[in-house]
Amino acid sequence: MSSSDQKEDSQQNVPRMTLLDPSNRTLNVPEFPSRNGPQRLYAAATKQPKGRKKVILEPGHSPLDWARLKSSGQDLRGVSQLGKYTLEDLKQHKSPDDAWTAIQGKVYNMTPYLKFHPGGVKDLMRIAGRDGTKLFMLTHSWVNAEFMLDACFVGFLVQGP
């Protein structure tokens, strides 16, 4: 058997799909990812995280609504000037009516954002009144908190006396 015959035989075992190009010519191309390929097998074997529940946000609290509110010019900080805050200062702001957190050394008044959070208020309150960097990085490492909460930035986290 020649190498071209072997190549033909191996290509016959590869799942293929038929496509039409813009000039209506039929193209017979390999399917990707292949039906029994490593990408599909890995995806099938990977279990989705348990306990993660979707939260239905109130009307007017979508990510687009948050972007509009941020750019509206409305004061979302709740402080007149930026400051330096300790962990003791943060502990005073742990209620749904007054929720602050620190993420990567920056302190945010996240009260205005609570109802916009896709995971719900309860989930976000887990980091209220404390340094939420570790939990944030575990669950949202791809999210740019600095941009998303820039309108809520109140200052910097510093070591206590």
C-alpha positions as a LaTeX table, in Angstrom:
\begin{tabular}{lrrr}
\hline
Residue & $x$ (\AA) & $y$ (\AA) & $z$ (\AA) \\
\hline
Met1 & 0.00 & 0.00 & 0.00 \\
Ser2 & 1.46 & 3.36 & $-1.02$ \\
Ser3 & 1.69 & 6.34 & 1.33 \\
Ser4 & $-1.01$ & 8.16 & $-0.64$ \\
Asp5 & $-3.35$ & 5.16 & $-0.17$ \\
Gln6 & $-2.64$ & 5.20 & 3.58 \\
Lys7 & $-3.32$ & 8.93 & 3.69 \\
Glu8 & $-6.64$ & 8.41 & 1.88 \\
Asp9 & $-7.63$ & 5.62 & 4.27 \\
Ser10 & $-6.81$ & 7.74 & 7.33 \\
Gln11 & $-8.79$ & 10.69 & 5.93 \\
Gln12 & $-11.84$ & 8.47 & 5.40 \\
Asn13 & $-11.98$ & 7.82 & 9.16 \\
Val14 & $-11.99$ & 11.53 & 9.96 \\
Pro15 & $-15.51$ & 12.96 & 10.37 \\
Arg16 & $-16.07$ & 15.54 & 7.66 \\
Met17 & $-18.66$ & 18.22 & 7.03 \\
Thr18 & $-19.82$ & 19.72 & 3.78 \\
Leu19 & $-19.77$ & 23.48 & 3.34 \\
Leu20 & $-20.57$ & 25.78 & 0.45 \\
Asp21 & $-18.13$ & 28.53 & $-0.40$ \\
Pro22 & $-19.34$ & 31.93 & $-1.75$ \\
Ser23 & $-19.32$ & 30.63 & $-5.34$ \\
Asn24 & $-21.54$ & 27.67 & $-4.31$ \\
Arg25 & $-18.77$ & 25.11 & $-4.70$ \\
Thr26 & $-18.99$ & 22.21 & $-2.27$ \\
Leu27 & $-16.11$ & 21.97 & 0.18 \\
Asn28 & $-15.52$ & 18.78 & 2.12 \\
Val29 & $-13.55$ & 19.76 & 5.24 \\
Pro30 & $-12.65$ & 17.94 & 8.48 \\
Glu31 & $-14.99$ & 18.55 & 11.39 \\
Phe32 & $-13.43$ & 20.47 & 14.29 \\
Pro33 & $-13.29$ & 19.56 & 17.02 \\
Ser34 & $-13.58$ & 16.00 & 15.76 \\
Arg35 & $-16.32$ & 13.88 & 17.32 \\
Asn36 & $-13.96$ & 11.75 & 19.40 \\
Gly37 & $-11.18$ & 14.30 & 19.62 \\
Pro38 & $-9.52$ & 15.34 & 22.88 \\
Gln39 & $-11.35$ & 18.69 & 23.04 \\
Arg40 & $-14.80$ & 17.08 & 23.04 \\
Leu41 & $-13.76$ & 14.23 & 25.34 \\
Tyr42 & $-12.31$ & 16.67 & 27.88 \\
Ala43 & $-15.41$ & 18.88 & 27.74 \\
Ala44 & $-17.67$ & 15.86 & 28.28 \\
Ala45 & $-15.60$ & 14.66 & 31.24 \\
Thr46 & $-15.44$ & 18.06 & 32.92 \\
Lys47 & $-18.22$ & 18.63 & 35.42 \\
Gln48 & $-19.83$ & 22.01 & 35.84 \\
Pro49 & $-19.35$ & 23.68 & 39.24 \\
Lys50 & $-21.99$ & 22.65 & 41.76 \\
Gly51 & $-23.91$ & 25.15 & 43.84 \\
Arg52 & $-23.68$ & 27.98 & 41.36 \\
Lys53 & $-27.11$ & 29.44 & 40.90 \\
Lys54 & $-28.22$ & 32.02 & 38.42 \\
Val55 & $-29.75$ & 35.13 & 39.90 \\
Ile56 & $-32.52$ & 37.02 & 38.16 \\
Leu57 & $-31.67$ & 40.71 & 38.34 \\
Glu58 & $-34.35$ & 43.31 & 38.89 \\
Pro59 & $-35.45$ & 45.24 & 35.80 \\
Gly60 & $-33.07$ & 48.12 & 35.15 \\
His61 & $-30.09$ & 46.33 & 36.71 \\
Ser62 & $-28.35$ & 44.75 & 33.72 \\
Pro63 & $-24.64$ & 45.22 & 32.96 \\
Leu64 & $-25.64$ & 47.82 & 30.36 \\
Asp65 & $-27.69$ & 49.69 & 32.97 \\
Trp66 & $-24.63$ & 49.69 & 35.26 \\
Ala67 & $-22.50$ & 51.14 & 32.46 \\
Arg68 & $-25.09$ & 53.89 & 31.92 \\
Leu69 & $-25.21$ & 54.71 & 35.64 \\
Lys70 & $-21.40$ & 54.83 & 35.86 \\
Ser71 & $-21.18$ & 57.27 & 32.97 \\
Ser72 & $-24.15$ & 59.39 & 34.11 \\
Gly73 & $-22.01$ & 61.66 & 36.28 \\
Gln74 & $-23.98$ & 60.69 & 39.39 \\
Asp75 & $-21.84$ & 60.47 & 42.56 \\
Leu76 & $-21.46$ & 56.75 & 43.32 \\
Arg77 & $-18.50$ & 57.13 & 45.67 \\
Gly78 & $-20.32$ & 58.64 & 48.62 \\
Val79 & $-17.19$ & 60.45 & 49.83 \\
Ser80 & $-16.00$ & 63.96 & 49.02 \\
Gln81 & $-12.36$ & 62.97 & 48.47 \\
Leu82 & $-10.17$ & 59.90 & 48.15 \\
Gly83 & $-8.71$ & 58.60 & 51.39 \\
Lys84 & $-6.55$ & 55.98 & 53.04 \\
Tyr85 & $-8.44$ & 53.24 & 54.88 \\
Thr86 & $-7.40$ & 50.40 & 57.18 \\
Leu87 & $-9.07$ & 47.01 & 57.62 \\
Glu88 & $-10.63$ & 48.44 & 60.82 \\
Asp89 & $-12.18$ & 51.23 & 58.73 \\
Leu90 & $-13.55$ & 48.67 & 56.26 \\
Lys91 & $-15.23$ & 46.67 & 59.05 \\
Gln92 & $-17.57$ & 49.61 & 59.65 \\
His93 & $-19.01$ & 49.23 & 56.13 \\
Lys94 & $-20.52$ & 45.76 & 55.96 \\
Ser95 & $-24.26$ & 46.24 & 55.59 \\
Pro96 & $-26.31$ & 46.23 & 52.37 \\
Asp97 & $-26.94$ & 49.95 & 52.92 \\
Asp98 & $-23.22$ & 50.70 & 53.32 \\
Ala99 & $-20.94$ & 48.07 & 51.75 \\
Trp100 & $-17.26$ & 48.71 & 51.13 \\
Thr101 & $-14.54$ & 46.30 & 50.11 \\
Ala102 & $-10.89$ & 46.34 & 49.11 \\
Ile103 & $-9.69$ & 44.62 & 45.95 \\
Gln104 & $-5.97$ & 44.62 & 45.19 \\
Gly105 & $-5.26$ & 47.49 & 47.55 \\
Lys106 & $-8.05$ & 49.76 & 46.34 \\
Val107 & $-11.14$ & 50.48 & 48.42 \\
Tyr108 & $-14.56$ & 50.63 & 46.77 \\
Asn109 & $-17.99$ & 51.66 & 48.02 \\
Met110 & $-19.82$ & 48.84 & 46.29 \\
Thr111 & $-23.24$ & 49.80 & 47.69 \\
Pro112 & $-24.49$ & 51.23 & 44.36 \\
Tyr113 & $-23.31$ & 48.11 & 42.52 \\
Leu114 & $-24.93$ & 45.49 & 44.78 \\
Lys115 & $-28.15$ & 45.07 & 42.79 \\
Phe116 & $-26.24$ & 44.98 & 39.49 \\
His117 & $-23.99$ & 42.06 & 40.47 \\
Pro118 & $-24.83$ & 38.99 & 38.33 \\
Gly119 & $-24.29$ & 36.69 & 41.33 \\
Gly120 & $-26.75$ & 38.65 & 43.43 \\
Val121 & $-26.49$ & 40.83 & 46.53 \\
Lys122 & $-25.93$ & 37.90 & 48.89 \\
Asp123 & $-22.88$ & 36.75 & 46.93 \\
Leu124 & $-21.32$ & 40.21 & 46.86 \\
Met125 & $-21.95$ & 40.77 & 50.57 \\
Arg126 & $-19.43$ & 37.99 & 51.29 \\
Ile127 & $-16.66$ & 40.56 & 50.76 \\
Ala128 & $-18.37$ & 43.56 & 52.36 \\
Gly129 & $-16.40$ & 45.14 & 55.19 \\
Arg130 & $-13.17$ & 43.29 & 54.42 \\
Asp131 & $-10.39$ & 42.75 & 51.91 \\
Gly132 & $-12.10$ & 40.78 & 49.14 \\
Thr133 & $-9.04$ & 40.28 & 46.94 \\
Lys134 & $-8.60$ & 36.55 & 47.55 \\
Leu135 & $-12.25$ & 35.62 & 46.98 \\
Phe136 & $-12.49$ & 37.97 & 44.00 \\
Met137 & $-9.43$ & 36.42 & 42.36 \\
Leu138 & $-10.72$ & 32.89 & 42.99 \\
Thr139 & $-14.08$ & 33.57 & 41.38 \\
His140 & $-13.52$ & 36.48 & 38.97 \\
Ser141 & $-9.85$ & 36.52 & 37.97 \\
Trp142 & $-10.79$ & 37.53 & 34.40 \\
Val143 & $-12.85$ & 40.55 & 35.51 \\
Asn144 & $-11.29$ & 44.02 & 35.55 \\
Ala145 & $-12.60$ & 45.25 & 38.91 \\
Glu146 & $-10.70$ & 48.51 & 38.60 \\
Phe147 & $-12.68$ & 49.44 & 35.47 \\
Met148 & $-16.01$ & 48.01 & 36.58 \\
Leu149 & $-15.97$ & 49.79 & 39.95 \\
Asp150 & $-14.02$ & 52.91 & 39.00 \\
Ala151 & $-16.98$ & 55.15 & 39.77 \\
Cys152 & $-17.14$ & 53.60 & 43.28 \\
Phe153 & $-13.44$ & 54.05 & 44.12 \\
Val154 & $-13.03$ & 55.76 & 47.51 \\
Gly155 & $-9.34$ & 55.31 & 48.30 \\
Phe156 & $-6.49$ & 52.97 & 49.18 \\
Leu157 & $-6.09$ & 50.19 & 51.72 \\
Val158 & $-3.23$ & 50.88 & 54.14 \\
Gln159 & $-1.75$ & 49.03 & 57.12 \\
Gly160 & $-3.21$ & 50.01 & 60.46 \\
Pro161 & $-1.16$ & 51.81 & 63.13 \\
\hline
\end{tabular}
